[in-house]
PDB file of C-alpha atoms and ligand atoms in Angstrom:
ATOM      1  CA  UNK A   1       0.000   0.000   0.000  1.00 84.00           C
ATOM      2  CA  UNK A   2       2.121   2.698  -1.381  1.00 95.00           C
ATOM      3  CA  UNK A   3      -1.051   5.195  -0.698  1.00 97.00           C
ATOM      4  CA  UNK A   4      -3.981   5.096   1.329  1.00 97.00           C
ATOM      5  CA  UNK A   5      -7.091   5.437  -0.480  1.00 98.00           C
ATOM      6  CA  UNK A   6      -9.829   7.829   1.319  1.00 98.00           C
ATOM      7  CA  UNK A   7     -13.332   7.623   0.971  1.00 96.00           C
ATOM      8  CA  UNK A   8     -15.158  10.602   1.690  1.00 96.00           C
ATOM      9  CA  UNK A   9     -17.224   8.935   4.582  1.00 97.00           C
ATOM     10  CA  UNK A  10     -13.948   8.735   5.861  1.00 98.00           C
ATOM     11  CA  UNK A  11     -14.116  12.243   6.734  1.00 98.00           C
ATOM     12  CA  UNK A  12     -15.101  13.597  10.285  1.00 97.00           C
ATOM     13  CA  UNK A  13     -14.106  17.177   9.725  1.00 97.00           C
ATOM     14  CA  UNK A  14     -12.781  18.901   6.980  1.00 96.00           C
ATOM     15  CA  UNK A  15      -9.116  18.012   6.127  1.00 97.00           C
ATOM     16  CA  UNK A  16      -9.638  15.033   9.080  1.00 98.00           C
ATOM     17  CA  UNK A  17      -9.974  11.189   8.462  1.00 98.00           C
ATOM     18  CA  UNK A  18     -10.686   8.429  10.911  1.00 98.00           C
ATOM     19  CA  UNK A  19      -9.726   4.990   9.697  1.00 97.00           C
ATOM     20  CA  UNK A  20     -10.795   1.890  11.619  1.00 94.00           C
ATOM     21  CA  UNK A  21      -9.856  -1.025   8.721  1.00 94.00           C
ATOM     22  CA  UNK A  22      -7.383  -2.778   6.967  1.00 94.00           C
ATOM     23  CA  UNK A  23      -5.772   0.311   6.178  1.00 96.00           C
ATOM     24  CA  UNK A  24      -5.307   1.151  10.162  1.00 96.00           C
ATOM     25  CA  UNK A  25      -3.966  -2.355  10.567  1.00 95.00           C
ATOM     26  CA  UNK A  26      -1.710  -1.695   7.352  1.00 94.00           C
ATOM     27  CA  UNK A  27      -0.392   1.773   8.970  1.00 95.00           C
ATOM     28  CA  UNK A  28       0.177  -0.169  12.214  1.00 93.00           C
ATOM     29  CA  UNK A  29       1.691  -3.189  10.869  1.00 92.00           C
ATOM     30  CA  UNK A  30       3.795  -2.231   7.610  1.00 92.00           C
ATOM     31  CA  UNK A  31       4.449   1.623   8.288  1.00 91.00           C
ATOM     32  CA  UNK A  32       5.044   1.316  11.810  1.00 93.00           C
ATOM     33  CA  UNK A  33       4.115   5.305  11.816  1.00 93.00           C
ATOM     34  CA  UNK A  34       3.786   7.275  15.293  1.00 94.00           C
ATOM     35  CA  UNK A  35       1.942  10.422  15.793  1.00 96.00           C
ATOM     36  CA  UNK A  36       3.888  13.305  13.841  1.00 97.00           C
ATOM     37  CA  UNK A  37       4.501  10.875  10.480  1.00 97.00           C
ATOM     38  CA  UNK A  38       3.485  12.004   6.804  1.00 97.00           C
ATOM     39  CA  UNK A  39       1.550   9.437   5.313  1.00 97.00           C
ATOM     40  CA  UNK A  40       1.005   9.363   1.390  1.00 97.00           C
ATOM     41  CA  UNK A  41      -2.913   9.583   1.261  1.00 98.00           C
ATOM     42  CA  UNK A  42      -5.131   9.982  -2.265  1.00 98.00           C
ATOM     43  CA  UNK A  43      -9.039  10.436  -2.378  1.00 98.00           C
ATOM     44  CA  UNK A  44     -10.869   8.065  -4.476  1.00 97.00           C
ATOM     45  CA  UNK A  45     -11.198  10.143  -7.754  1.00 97.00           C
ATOM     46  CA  UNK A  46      -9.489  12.983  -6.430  1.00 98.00           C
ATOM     47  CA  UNK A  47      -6.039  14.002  -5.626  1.00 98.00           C
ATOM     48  CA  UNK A  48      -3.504  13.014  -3.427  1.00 98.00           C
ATOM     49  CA  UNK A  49      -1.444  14.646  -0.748  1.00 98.00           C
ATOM     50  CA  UNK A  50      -0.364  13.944   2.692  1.00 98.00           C
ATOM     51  CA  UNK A  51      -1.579  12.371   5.982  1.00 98.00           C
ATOM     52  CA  UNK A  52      -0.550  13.866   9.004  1.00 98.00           C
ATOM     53  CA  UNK A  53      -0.540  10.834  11.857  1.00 97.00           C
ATOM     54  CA  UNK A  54      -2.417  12.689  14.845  1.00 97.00           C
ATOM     55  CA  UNK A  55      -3.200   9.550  16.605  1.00 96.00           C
ATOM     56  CA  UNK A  56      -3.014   5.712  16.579  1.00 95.00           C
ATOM     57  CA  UNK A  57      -4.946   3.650  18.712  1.00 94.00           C
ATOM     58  CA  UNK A  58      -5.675   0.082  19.280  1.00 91.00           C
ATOM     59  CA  UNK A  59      -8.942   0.894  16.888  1.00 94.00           C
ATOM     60  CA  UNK A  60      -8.399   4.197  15.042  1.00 96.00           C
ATOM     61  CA  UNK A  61      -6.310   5.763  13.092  1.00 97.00           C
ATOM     62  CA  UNK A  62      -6.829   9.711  12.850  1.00 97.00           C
ATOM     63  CA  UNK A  63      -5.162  11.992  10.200  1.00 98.00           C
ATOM     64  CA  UNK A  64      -4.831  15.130   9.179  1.00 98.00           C
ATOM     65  CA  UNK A  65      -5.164  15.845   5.404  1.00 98.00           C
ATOM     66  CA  UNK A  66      -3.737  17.618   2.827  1.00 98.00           C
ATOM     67  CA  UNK A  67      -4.744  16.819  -0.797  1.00 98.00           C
ATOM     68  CA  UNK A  68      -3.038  18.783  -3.269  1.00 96.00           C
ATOM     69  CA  UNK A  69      -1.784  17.316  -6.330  1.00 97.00           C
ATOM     70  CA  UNK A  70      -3.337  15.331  -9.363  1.00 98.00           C
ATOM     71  CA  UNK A  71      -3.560  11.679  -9.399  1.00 98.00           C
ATOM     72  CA  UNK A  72      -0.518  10.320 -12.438  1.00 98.00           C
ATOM     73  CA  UNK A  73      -2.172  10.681 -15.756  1.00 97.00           C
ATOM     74  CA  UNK A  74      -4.223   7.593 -17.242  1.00 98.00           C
ATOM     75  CA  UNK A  75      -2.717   5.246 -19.905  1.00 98.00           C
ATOM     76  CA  UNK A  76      -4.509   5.848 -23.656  1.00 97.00           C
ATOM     77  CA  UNK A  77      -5.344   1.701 -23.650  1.00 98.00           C
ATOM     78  CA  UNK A  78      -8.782   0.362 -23.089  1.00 98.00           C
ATOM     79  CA  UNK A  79      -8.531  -3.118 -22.467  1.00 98.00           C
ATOM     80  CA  UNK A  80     -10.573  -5.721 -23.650  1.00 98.00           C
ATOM     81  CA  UNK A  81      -9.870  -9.424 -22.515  1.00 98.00           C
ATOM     82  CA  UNK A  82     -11.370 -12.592 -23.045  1.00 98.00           C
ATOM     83  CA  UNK A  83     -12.519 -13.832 -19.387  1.00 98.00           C
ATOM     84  CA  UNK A  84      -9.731 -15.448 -17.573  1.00 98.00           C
ATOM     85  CA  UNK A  85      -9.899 -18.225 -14.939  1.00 97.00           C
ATOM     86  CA  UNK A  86     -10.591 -15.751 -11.592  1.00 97.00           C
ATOM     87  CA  UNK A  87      -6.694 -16.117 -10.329  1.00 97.00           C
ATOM     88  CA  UNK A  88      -5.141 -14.706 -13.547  1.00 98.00           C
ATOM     89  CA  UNK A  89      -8.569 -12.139 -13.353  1.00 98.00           C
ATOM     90  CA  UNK A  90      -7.259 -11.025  -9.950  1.00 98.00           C
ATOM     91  CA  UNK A  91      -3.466 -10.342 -11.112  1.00 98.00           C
ATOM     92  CA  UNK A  92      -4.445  -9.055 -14.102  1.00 98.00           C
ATOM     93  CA  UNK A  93      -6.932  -6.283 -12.377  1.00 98.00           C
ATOM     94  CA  UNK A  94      -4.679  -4.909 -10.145  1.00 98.00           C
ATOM     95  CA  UNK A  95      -1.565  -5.052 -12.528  1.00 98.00           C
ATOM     96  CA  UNK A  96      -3.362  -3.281 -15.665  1.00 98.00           C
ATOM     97  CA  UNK A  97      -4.753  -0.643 -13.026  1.00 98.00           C
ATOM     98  CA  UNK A  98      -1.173  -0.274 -11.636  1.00 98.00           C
ATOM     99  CA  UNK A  99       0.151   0.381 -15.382  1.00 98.00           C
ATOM    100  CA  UNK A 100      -2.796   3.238 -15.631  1.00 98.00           C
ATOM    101  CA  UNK A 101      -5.905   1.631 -17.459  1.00 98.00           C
ATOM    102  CA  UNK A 102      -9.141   2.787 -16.493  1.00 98.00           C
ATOM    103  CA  UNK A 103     -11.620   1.269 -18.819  1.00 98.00           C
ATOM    104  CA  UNK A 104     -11.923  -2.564 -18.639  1.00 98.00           C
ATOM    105  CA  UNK A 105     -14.073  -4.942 -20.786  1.00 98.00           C
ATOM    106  CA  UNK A 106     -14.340  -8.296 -19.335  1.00 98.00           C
ATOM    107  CA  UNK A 107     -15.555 -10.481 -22.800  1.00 98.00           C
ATOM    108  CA  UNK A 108     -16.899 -14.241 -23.187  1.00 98.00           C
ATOM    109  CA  UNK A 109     -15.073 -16.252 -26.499  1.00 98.00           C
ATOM    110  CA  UNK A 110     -15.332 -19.764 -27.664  1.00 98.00           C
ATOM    111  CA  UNK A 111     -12.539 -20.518 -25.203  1.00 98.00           C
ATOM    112  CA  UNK A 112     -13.300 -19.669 -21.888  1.00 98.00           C
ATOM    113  CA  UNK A 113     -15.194 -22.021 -19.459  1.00 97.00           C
ATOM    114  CA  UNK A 114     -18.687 -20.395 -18.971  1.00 97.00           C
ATOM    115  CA  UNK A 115     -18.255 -21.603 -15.445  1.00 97.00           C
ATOM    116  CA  UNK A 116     -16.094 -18.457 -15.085  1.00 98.00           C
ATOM    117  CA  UNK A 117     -18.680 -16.251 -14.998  1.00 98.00           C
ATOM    118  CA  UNK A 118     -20.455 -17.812 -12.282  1.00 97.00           C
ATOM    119  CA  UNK A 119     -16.928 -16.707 -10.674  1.00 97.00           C
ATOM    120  CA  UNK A 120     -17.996 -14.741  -7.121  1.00 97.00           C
ATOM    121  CA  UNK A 121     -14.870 -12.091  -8.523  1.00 97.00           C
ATOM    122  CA  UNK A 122     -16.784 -10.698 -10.745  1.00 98.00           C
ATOM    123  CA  UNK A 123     -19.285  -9.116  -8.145  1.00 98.00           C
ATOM    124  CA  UNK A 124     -18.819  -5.389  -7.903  1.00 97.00           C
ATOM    125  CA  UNK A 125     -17.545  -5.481  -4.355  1.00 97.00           C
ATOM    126  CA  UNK A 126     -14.966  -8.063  -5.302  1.00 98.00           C
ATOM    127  CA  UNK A 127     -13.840  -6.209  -8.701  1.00 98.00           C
ATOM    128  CA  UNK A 128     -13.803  -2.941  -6.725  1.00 97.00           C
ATOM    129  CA  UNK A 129     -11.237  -4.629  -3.977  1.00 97.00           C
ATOM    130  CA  UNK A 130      -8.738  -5.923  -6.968  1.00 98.00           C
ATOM    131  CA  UNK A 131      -8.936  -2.593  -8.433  1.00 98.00           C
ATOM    132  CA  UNK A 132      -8.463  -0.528  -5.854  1.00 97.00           C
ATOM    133  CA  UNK A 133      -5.237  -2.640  -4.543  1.00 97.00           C
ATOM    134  CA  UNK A 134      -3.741  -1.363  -8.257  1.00 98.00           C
ATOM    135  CA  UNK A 135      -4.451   1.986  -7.393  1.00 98.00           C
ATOM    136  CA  UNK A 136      -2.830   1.780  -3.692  1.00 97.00           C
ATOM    137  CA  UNK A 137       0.071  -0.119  -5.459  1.00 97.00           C
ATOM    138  CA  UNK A 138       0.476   2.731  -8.155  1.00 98.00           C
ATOM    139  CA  UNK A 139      -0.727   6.065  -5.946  1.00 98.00           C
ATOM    140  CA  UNK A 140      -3.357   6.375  -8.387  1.00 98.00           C
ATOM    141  CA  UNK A 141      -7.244   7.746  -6.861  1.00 98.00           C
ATOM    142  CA  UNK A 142      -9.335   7.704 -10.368  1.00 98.00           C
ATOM    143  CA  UNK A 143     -11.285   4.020 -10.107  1.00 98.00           C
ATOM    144  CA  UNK A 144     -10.924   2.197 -13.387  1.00 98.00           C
ATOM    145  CA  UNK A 145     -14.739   1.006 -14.771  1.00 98.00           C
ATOM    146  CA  UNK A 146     -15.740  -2.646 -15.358  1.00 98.00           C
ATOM    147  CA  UNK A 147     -18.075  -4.004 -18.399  1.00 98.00           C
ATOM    148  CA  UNK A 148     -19.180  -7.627 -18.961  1.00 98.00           C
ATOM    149  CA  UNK A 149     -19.721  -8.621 -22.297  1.00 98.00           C
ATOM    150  CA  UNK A 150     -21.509 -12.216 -22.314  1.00 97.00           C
ATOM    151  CA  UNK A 151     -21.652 -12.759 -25.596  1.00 98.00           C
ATOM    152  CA  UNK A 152     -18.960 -12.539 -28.076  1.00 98.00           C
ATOM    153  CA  UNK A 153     -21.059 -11.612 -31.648  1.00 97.00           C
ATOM    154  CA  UNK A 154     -22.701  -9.225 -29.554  1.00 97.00           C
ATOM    155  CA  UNK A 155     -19.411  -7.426 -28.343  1.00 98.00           C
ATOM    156  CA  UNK A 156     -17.449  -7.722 -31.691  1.00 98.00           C
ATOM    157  CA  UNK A 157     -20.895  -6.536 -33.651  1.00 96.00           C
ATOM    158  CA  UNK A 158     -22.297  -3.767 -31.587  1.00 97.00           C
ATOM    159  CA  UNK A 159     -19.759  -2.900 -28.683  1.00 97.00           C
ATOM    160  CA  UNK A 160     -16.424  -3.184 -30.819  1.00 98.00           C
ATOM    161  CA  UNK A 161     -17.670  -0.813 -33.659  1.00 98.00           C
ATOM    162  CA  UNK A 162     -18.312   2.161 -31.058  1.00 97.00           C
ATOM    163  CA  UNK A 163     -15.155   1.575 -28.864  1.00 97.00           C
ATOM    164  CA  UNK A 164     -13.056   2.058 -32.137  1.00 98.00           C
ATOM    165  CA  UNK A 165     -15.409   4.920 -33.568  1.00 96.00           C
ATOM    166  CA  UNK A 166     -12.885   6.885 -31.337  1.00 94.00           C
ATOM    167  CA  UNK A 167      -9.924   4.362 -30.523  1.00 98.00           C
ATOM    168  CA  UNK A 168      -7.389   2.739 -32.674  1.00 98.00           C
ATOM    169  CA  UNK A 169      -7.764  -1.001 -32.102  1.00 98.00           C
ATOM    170  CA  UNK A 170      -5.009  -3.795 -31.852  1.00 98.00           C
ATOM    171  CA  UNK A 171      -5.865  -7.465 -30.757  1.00 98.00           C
ATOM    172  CA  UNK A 172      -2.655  -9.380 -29.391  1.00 98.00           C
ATOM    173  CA  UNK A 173      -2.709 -12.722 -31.334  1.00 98.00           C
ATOM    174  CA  UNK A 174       0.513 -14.591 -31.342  1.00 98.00           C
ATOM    175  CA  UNK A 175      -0.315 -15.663 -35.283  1.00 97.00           C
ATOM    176  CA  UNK A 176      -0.370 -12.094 -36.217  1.00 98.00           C
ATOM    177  CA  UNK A 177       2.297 -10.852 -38.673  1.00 98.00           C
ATOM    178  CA  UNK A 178       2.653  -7.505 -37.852  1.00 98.00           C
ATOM    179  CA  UNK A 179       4.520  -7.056 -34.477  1.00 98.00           C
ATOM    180  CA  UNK A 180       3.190  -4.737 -32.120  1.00 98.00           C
ATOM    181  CA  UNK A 181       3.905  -1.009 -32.073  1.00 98.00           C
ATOM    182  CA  UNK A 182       5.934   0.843 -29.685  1.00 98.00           C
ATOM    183  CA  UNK A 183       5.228   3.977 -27.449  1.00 98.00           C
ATOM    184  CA  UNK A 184       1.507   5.059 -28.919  1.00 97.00           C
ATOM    185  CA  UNK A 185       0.153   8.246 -27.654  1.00 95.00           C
ATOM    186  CA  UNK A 186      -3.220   7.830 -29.432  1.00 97.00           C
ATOM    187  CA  UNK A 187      -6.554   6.544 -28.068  1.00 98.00           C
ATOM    188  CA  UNK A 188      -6.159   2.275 -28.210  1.00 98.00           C
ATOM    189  CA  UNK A 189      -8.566  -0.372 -27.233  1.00 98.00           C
ATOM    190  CA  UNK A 190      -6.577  -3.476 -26.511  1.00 98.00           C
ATOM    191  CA  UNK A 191      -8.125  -6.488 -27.530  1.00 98.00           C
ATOM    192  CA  UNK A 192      -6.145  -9.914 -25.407  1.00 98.00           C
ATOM    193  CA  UNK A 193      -7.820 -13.461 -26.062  1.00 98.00           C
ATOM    194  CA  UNK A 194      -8.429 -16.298 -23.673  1.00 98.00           C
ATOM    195  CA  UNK A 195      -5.749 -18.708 -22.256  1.00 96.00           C
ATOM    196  CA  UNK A 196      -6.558 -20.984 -25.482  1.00 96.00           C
ATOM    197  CA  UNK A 197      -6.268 -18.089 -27.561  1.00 97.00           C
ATOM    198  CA  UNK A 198      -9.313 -16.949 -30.266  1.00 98.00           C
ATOM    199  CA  UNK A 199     -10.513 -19.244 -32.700  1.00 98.00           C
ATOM    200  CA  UNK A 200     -10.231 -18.133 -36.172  1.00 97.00           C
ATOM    201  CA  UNK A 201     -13.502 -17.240 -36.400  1.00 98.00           C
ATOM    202  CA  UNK A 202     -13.709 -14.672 -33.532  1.00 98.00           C
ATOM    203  CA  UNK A 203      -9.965 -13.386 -34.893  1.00 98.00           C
ATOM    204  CA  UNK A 204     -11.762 -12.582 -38.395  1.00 98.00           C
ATOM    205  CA  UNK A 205     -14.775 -10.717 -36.769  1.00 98.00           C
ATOM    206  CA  UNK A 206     -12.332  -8.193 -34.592  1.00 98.00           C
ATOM    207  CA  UNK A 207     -10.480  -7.749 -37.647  1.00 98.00           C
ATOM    208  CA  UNK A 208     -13.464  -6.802 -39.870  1.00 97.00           C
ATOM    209  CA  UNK A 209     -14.500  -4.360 -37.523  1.00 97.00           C
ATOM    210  CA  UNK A 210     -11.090  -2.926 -37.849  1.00 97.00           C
ATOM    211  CA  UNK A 211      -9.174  -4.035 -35.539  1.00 98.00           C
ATOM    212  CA  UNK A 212      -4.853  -5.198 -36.349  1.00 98.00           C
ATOM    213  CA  UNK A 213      -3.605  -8.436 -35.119  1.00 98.00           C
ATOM    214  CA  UNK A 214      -0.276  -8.022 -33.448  1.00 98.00           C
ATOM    215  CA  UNK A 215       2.043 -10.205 -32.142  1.00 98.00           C
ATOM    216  CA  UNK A 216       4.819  -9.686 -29.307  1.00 98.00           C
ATOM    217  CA  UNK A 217       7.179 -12.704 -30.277  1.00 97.00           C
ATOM    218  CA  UNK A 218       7.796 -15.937 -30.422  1.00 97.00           C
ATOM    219  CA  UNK A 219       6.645 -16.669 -26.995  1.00 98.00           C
ATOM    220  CA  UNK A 220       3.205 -17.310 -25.579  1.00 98.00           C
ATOM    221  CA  UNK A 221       2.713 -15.778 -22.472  1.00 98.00           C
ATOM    222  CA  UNK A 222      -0.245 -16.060 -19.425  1.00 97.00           C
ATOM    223  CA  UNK A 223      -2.588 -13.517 -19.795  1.00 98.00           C
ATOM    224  CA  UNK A 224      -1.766 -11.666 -17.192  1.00 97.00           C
ATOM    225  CA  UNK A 225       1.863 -11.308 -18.126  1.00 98.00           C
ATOM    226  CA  UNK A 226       0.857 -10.716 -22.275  1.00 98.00           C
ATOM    227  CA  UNK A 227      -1.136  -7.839 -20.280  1.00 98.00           C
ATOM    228  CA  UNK A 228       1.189  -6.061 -18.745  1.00 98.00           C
ATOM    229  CA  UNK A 229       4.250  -6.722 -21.724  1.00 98.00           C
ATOM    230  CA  UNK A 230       1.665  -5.008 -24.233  1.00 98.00           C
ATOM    231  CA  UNK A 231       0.748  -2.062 -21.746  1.00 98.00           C
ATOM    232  CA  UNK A 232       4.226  -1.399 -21.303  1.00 98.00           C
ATOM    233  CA  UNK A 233       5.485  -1.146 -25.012  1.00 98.00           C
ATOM    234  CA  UNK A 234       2.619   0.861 -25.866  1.00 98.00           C
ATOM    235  CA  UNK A 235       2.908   3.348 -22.789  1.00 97.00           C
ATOM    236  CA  UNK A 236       4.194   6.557 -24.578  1.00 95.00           C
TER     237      UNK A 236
HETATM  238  N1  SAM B   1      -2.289 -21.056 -27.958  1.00 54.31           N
HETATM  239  C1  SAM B   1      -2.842 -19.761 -27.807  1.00 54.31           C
HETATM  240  C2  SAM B   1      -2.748 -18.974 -29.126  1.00 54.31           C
HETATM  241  O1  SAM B   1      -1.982 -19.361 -29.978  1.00 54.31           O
HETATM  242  O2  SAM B   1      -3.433 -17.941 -29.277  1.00 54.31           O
HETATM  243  C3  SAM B   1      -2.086 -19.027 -26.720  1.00 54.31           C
HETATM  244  C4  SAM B   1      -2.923 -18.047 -26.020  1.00 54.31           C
HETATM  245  S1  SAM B   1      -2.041 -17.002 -24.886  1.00 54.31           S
HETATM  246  C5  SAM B   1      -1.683 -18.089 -23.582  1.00 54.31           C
HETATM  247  C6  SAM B   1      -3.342 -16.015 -24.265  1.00 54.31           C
HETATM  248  C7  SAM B   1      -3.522 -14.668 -24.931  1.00 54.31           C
HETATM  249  O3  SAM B   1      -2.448 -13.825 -24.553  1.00 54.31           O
HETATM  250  C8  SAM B   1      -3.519 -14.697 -26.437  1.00 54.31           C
HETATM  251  O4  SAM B   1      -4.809 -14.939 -26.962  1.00 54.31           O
HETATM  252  C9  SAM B   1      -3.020 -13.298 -26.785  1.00 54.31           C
HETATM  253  O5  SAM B   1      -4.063 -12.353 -26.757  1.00 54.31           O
HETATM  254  C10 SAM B   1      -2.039 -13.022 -25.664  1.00 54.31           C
HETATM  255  N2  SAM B   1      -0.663 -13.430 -26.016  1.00 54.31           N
HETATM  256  C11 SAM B   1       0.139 -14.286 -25.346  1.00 54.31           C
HETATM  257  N3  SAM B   1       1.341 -14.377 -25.928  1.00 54.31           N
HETATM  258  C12 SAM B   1       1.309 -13.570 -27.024  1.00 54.31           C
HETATM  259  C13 SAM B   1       2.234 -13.239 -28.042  1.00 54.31           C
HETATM  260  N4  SAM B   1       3.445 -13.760 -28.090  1.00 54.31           N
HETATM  261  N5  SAM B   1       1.835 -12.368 -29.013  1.00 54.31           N
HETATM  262  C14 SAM B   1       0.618 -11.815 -28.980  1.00 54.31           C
HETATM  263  N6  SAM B   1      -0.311 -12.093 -28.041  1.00 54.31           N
HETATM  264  C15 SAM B   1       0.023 -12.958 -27.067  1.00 54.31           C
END
């Protein structure tokens, strides 16, 4: 927990916090702080600043706030990602909302188990905790958003065509022949397939909606690691 994430109800008084949960057992633990430390703090979409330790008891943690600078800027990639098994879902939330992504589209294809969306991970409350540990990690406050897509046709016919009205869009397929750009300041809307991969099929319907099959190598990576190797080349 590199910063700790405020929620307004958090607030007893202006520019005062009282914190009675994991983060109070994190501060205790990890930071070891005494009365007199600066804290890193952020508000949830707001800024971030510093927490002033006033007091630390057995059950509360008060601060006093001072929020004053932005949160770091967003990365330009949407990502959209075939539904993985919920581990690899867990790593891959709080590692693409570490690297700056704030738009996520969680997608069904041929290859993933439908069990997976029976997954209790994908309940709000349970997304929200994965993201949010991306944003501590990072010292990011802006909360990324989650959509399901159930149905593949559906997402490559009727979602895909709007996300790309205003994105440029790249699916990582290890068949591709084009490799995948570097550095890319525009607008992009990741496309990453299932731990099987697409089927040819689904490859030919993101690509007649316009989006360009790329490839990072010879090697097929996890998910979760193809995630955060593609964020990180295209990062500007
Ligand atoms: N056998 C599968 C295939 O050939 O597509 C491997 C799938 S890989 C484990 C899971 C996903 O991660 C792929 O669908 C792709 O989106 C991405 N990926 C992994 N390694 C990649 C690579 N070398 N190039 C491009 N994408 C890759």
């Amino acid at each position: 927990m590199n910063l700790i994430l405020l929620e307004e109800g958090d607030f007893v008084a202006p520019g005062r916090v009282r914190l009675r949960d994991r983060r109070l057992e994190h501060v205790r633990a990890i930071h070891r702080a005494r009365p007199g430390d600066d804290l890193r703090v952020g508000l949830i979409g707001g800024q971030i600043g510093t927490g002033r330790v006033l007091s630390l008891e057995r059950d509360v943690l008060e601060l006093e706030v001072q929020l004053s600078e932005p949160p770091p800027a967003p990365s330009a990639v949407r990502l959209a990602v075939a539904l993985p098994r919920p581990p690899s879902l867990r790593k891959l939330l709080q590692q693409a909302t570490a690297l700056g992504v704030k738009e996520f589209v969680l997608l069904h294809s041929e290859r993933v188990e439908k069990s997976y969306w029976q997954s209790h991970g994908l309940a709000p409350e349970a997304l929200q905790r994965q993201l949010v540990l991306g944003l501590e990690q990072a010292r990011d406050t802006i909360l990324p958003r989650v959509s399901l897509e159930r149905r593949f046709a559906r997402f490559a016919r009727e979602t895909l065509p709007a996300l790309l009205a205003g994105s440029r869009g790249l699916v990582a397929h290890p068949e591709a022949e084009q490799v995948c750009p570097r550095a890319l300041a525009e607008p992009l809307t990741l496309i990453v397939g299932p731990e099987g991969g697409f089927v040819p099929r689904e490859i030919e319907l993101l690509c007649a909606e316009g989006a360009e099959p790329v490839h990072l190598g010879p090697r097929l990576l996890r998910v979760e690691t193809a995630v955060v190797a593609l964020l990180a080349r295209l990062a500007p």
